[in-house]
Coordinates of C-alpha atoms and ligand atoms in Angstrom, one line a residue:
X1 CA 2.6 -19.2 -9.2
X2 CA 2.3 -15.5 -9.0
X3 CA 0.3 -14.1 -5.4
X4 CA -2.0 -11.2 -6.3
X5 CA -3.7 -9.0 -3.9
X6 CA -6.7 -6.9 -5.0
X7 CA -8.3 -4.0 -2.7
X8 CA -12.1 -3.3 -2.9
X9 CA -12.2 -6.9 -4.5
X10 CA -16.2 -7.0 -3.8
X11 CA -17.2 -5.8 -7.2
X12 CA -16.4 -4.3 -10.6
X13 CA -12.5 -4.2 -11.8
X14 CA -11.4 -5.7 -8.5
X15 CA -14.1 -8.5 -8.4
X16 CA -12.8 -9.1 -12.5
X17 CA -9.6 -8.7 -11.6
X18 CA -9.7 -11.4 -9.1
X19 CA -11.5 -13.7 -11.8
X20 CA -8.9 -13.4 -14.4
X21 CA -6.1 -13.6 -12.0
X22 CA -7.2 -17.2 -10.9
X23 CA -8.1 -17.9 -15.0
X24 CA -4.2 -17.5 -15.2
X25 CA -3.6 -20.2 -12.8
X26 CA -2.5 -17.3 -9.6
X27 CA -3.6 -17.2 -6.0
X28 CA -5.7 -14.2 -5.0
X29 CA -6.1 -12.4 -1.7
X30 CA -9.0 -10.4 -2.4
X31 CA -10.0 -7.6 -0.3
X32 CA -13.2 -5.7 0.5
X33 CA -14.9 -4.0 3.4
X34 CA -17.8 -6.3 4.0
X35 CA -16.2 -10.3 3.1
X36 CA -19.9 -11.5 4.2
X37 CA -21.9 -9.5 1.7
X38 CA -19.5 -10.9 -1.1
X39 CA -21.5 -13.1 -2.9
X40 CA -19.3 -13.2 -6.2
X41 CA -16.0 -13.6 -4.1
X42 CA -17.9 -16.2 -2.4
X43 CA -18.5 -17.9 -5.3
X44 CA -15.2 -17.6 -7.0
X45 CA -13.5 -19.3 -3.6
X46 CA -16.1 -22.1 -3.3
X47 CA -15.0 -22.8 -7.0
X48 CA -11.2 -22.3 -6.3
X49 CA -11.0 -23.1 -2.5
X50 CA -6.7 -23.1 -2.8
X51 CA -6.3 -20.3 -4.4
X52 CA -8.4 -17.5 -3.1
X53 CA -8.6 -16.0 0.3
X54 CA -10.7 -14.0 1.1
X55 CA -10.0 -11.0 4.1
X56 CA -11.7 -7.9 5.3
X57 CA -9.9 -4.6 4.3
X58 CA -11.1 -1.3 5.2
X59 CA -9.0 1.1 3.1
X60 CA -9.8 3.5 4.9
X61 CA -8.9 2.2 8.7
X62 CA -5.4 2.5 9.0
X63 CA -5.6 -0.5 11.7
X64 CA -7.9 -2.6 9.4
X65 CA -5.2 -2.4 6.7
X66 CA -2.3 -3.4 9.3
X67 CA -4.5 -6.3 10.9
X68 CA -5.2 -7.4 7.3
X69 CA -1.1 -7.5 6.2
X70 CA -0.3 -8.8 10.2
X71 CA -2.3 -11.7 9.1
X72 CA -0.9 -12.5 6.0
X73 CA 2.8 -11.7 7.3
X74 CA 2.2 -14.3 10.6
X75 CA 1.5 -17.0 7.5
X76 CA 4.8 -15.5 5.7
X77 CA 2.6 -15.1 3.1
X78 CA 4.7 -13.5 0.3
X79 CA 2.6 -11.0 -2.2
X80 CA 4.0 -10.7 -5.7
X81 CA 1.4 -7.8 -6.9
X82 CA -0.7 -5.4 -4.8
X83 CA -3.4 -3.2 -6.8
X84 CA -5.0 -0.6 -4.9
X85 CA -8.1 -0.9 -6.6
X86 CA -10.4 0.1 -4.1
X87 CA -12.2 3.7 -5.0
X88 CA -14.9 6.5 -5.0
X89 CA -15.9 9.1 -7.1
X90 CA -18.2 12.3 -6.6
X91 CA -19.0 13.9 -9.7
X92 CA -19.7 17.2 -8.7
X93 CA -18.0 20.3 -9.7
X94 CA -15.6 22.7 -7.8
X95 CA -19.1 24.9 -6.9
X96 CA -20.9 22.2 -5.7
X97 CA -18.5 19.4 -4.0
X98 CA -18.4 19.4 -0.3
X99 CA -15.4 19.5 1.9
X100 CA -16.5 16.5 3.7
X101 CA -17.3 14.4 0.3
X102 CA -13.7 15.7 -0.8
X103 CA -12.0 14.4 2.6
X104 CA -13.7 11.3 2.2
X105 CA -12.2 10.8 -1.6
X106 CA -8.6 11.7 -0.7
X107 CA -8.8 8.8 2.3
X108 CA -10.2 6.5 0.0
X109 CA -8.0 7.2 -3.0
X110 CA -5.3 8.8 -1.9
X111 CA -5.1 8.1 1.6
X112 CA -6.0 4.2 1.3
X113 CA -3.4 3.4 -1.2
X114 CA -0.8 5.1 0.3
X115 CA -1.8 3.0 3.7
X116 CA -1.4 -0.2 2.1
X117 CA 1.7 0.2 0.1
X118 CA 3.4 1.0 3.5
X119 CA 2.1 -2.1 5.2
X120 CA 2.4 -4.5 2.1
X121 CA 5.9 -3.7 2.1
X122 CA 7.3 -6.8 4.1
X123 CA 5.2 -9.1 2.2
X124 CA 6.1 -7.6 -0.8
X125 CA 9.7 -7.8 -0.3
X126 CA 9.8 -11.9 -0.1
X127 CA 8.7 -11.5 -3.8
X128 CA 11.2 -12.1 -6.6
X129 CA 9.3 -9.5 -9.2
X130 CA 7.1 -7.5 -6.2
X131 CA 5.1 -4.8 -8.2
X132 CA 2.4 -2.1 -6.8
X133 CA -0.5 -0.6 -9.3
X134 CA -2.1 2.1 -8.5
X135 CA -5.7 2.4 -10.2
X136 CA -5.4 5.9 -11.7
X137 CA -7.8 7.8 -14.1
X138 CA -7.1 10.2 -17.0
X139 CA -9.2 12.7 -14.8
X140 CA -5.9 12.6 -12.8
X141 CA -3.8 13.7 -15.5
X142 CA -2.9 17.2 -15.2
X143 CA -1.8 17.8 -18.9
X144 CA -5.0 16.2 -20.0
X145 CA -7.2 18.0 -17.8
X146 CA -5.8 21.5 -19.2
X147 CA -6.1 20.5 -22.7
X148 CA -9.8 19.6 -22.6
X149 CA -11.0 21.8 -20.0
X150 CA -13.3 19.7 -18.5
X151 CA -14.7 20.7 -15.2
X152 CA -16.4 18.4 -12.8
X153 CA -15.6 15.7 -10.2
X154 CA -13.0 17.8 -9.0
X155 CA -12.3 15.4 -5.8
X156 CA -11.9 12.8 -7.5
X157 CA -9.5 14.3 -10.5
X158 CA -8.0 15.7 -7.5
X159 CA -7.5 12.6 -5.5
X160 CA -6.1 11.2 -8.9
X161 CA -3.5 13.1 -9.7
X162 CA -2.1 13.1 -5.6
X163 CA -2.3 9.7 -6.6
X164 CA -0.3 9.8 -9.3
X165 CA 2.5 11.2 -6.8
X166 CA 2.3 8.5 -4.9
X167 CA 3.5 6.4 -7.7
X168 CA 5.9 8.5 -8.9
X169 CA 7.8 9.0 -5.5
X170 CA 6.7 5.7 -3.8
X171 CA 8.4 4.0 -7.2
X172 CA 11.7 6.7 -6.6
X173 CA 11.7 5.4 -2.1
X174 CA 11.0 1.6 -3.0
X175 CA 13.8 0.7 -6.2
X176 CA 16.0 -0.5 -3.6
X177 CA 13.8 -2.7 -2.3
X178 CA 13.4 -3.7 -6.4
X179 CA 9.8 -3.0 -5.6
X180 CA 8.2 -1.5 -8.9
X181 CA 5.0 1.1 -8.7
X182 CA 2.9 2.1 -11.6
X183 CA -0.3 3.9 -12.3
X184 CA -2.8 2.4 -15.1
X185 CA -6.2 4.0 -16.1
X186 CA -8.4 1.0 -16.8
X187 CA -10.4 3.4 -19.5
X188 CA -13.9 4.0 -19.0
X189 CA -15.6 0.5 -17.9
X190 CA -19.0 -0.2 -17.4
X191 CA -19.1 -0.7 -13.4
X192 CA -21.2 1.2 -10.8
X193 CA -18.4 3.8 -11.0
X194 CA -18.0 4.1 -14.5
X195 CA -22.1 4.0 -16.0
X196 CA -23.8 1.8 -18.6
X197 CA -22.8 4.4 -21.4
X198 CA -18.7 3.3 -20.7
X199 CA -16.8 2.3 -23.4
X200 CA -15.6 -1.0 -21.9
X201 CA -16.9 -4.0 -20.5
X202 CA -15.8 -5.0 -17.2
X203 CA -13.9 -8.1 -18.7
X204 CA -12.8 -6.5 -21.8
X205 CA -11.1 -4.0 -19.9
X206 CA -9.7 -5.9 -17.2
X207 CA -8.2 -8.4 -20.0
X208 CA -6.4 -5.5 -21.8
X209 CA -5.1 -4.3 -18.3
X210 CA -3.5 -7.4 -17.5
X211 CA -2.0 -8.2 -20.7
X212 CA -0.4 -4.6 -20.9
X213 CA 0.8 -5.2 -17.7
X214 CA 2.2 -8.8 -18.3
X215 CA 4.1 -7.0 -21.6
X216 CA 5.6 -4.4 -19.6
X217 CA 9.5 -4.0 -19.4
X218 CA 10.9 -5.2 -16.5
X219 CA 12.9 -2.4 -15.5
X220 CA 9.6 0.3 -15.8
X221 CA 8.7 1.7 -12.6
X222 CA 7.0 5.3 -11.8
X223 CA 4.9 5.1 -15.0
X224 CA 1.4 5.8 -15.6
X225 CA 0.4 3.6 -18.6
X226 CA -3.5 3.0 -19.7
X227 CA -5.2 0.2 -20.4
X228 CA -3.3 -0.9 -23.6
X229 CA 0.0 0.1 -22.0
X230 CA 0.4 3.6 -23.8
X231 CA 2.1 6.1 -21.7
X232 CA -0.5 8.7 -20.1
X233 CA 0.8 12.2 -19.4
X234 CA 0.9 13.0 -15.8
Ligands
NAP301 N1 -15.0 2.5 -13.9 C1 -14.3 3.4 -14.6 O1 -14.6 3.9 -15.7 C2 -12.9 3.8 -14.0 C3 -12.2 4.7 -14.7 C4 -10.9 5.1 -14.2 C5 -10.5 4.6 -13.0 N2 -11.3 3.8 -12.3 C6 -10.7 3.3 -11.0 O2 -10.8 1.9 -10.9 C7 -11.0 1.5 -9.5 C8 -12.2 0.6 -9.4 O3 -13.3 1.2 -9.9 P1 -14.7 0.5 -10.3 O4 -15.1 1.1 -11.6 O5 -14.5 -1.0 -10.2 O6 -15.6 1.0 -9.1 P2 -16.9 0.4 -8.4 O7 -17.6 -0.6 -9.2 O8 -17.6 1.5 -7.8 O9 -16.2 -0.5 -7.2 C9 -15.4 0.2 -6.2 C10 -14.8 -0.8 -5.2 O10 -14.1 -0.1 -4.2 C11 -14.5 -0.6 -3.0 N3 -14.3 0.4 -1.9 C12 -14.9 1.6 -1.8 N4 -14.5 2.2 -0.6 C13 -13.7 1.3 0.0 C14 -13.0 1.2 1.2 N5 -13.0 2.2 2.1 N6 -12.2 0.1 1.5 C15 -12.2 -0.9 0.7 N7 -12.8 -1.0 -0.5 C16 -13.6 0.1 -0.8 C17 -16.0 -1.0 -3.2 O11 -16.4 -1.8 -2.1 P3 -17.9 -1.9 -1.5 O12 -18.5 -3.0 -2.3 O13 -17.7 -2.3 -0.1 O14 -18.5 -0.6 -1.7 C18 -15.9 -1.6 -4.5 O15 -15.4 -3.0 -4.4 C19 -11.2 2.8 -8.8 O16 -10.0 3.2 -8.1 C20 -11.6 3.8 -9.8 O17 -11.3 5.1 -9.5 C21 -12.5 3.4 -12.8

């Protein structure tokens, strides 16, 4: 039975995520900022008390990620998949967007993924298959970007594509460890994030993301695949 562990699992693709994940007969360690205010993770452990823990994780508090993987790690709780899920988005443009708004995307997105790769490293390393995904966007991809000039939410394209670095070079510092990293864009998804006019439902999405992933080569690391598992420019 795989171990998954989801960041910003309080609500829309994590909160899925989390749900389909324990469909598929795994244990989930969701994450969020606020495990009291949870109501649907509450739920989904009084449903499935064995397989679903659920543990406060600031991404943005280096100590509250540390104390969250100490935790686990004093359990030797092994983690087979780690998606840094959690995120924020401000959709202003370059004129408008503040540098304090922009800050706050990079250590949410950037910043917060980057802190919990480095501390879920020795519970990922007592996996057999350990994998890292990263949740990109296409507004991170730089070849996209130029070829549609679209302006607007420029921290958050921004935060995207330094995202997409960390995947590339955490995937490159980590394949000794046999630790894989990828970046998938779950498409546009009706969440708070996303807007009622997305293309996908939450579950529909979620379900392609996982299957996709599931099909994927073992040997592919340092990729950023969308929801279908299609290659995505960087
Ligand atoms: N929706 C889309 O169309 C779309 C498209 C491309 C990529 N994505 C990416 O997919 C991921 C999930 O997005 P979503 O659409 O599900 O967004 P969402 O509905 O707005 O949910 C965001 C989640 O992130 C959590 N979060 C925010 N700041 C956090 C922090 N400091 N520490 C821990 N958790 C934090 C939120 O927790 P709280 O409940 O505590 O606020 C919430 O659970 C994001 O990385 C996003 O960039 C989404």
């Amino acid at each position: 039975m795989k171990r998954i562990l989801v960041t910003g699992a309080s609500r829309g693709i994590g909160l899925e995520l989390t749900k389909q994940y324990l469909e598929l007969g795994c244990s989930v360690i969701a994450t969020c900022r606020s495990p009291q205010k949870a109501n649907a993770l509450m739920v989904l452990k009084k449903e499935n008390p064995q397989k679903v823990d659920i543990l406060s994780m600031d991404v943005e508090e280096e100590q509250s990620v540390e104390s969250c993987f100490n935790s686990l790690l004093q359990k030797k709780i092994h983690i087979d998949l780690v998606y840094n899920n959690a995120g924020i988005i401000d959709w202003n443009n370059l004129n408008e967007v503040s540098a304090s708004s922009t800050e706050k995307i990079y250590k949410v997105n950037l910043i917060g993924a980057l802190l919990v790769t480095r501390h879920a490293l020795p519970c990922l390393k007592n996996s057999a298959d350990p994998i890292i995904v990263n949740l990109s966007s296409r507004l991170g991809s730089i070849k996209i970007r130029g070829e549609t000039q679209l302006g607007g939410a420029i921290a958050y394209q921004c935060s995207k594509a330094a995202l997409n670095m960390l995947t590339k070079q955490s995937a490159i510092d980590l394949q000794k460890h046999n630790i894989r990293v990828i970046s998938q864009s779950p498409g546009w998804v009706k969440t708070e994030m996303g807007g009622k006019d997305a293309k996908y439902e939450i579950k529909d999405a979620v379900t392609k993301m996982i299957q996709s992933l599931l099909k994927m080569k073992s040997n592919q690391t340092g990729i950023f695949i969308g929801e279908d598992g299609d290659l995505i420019p960087w």
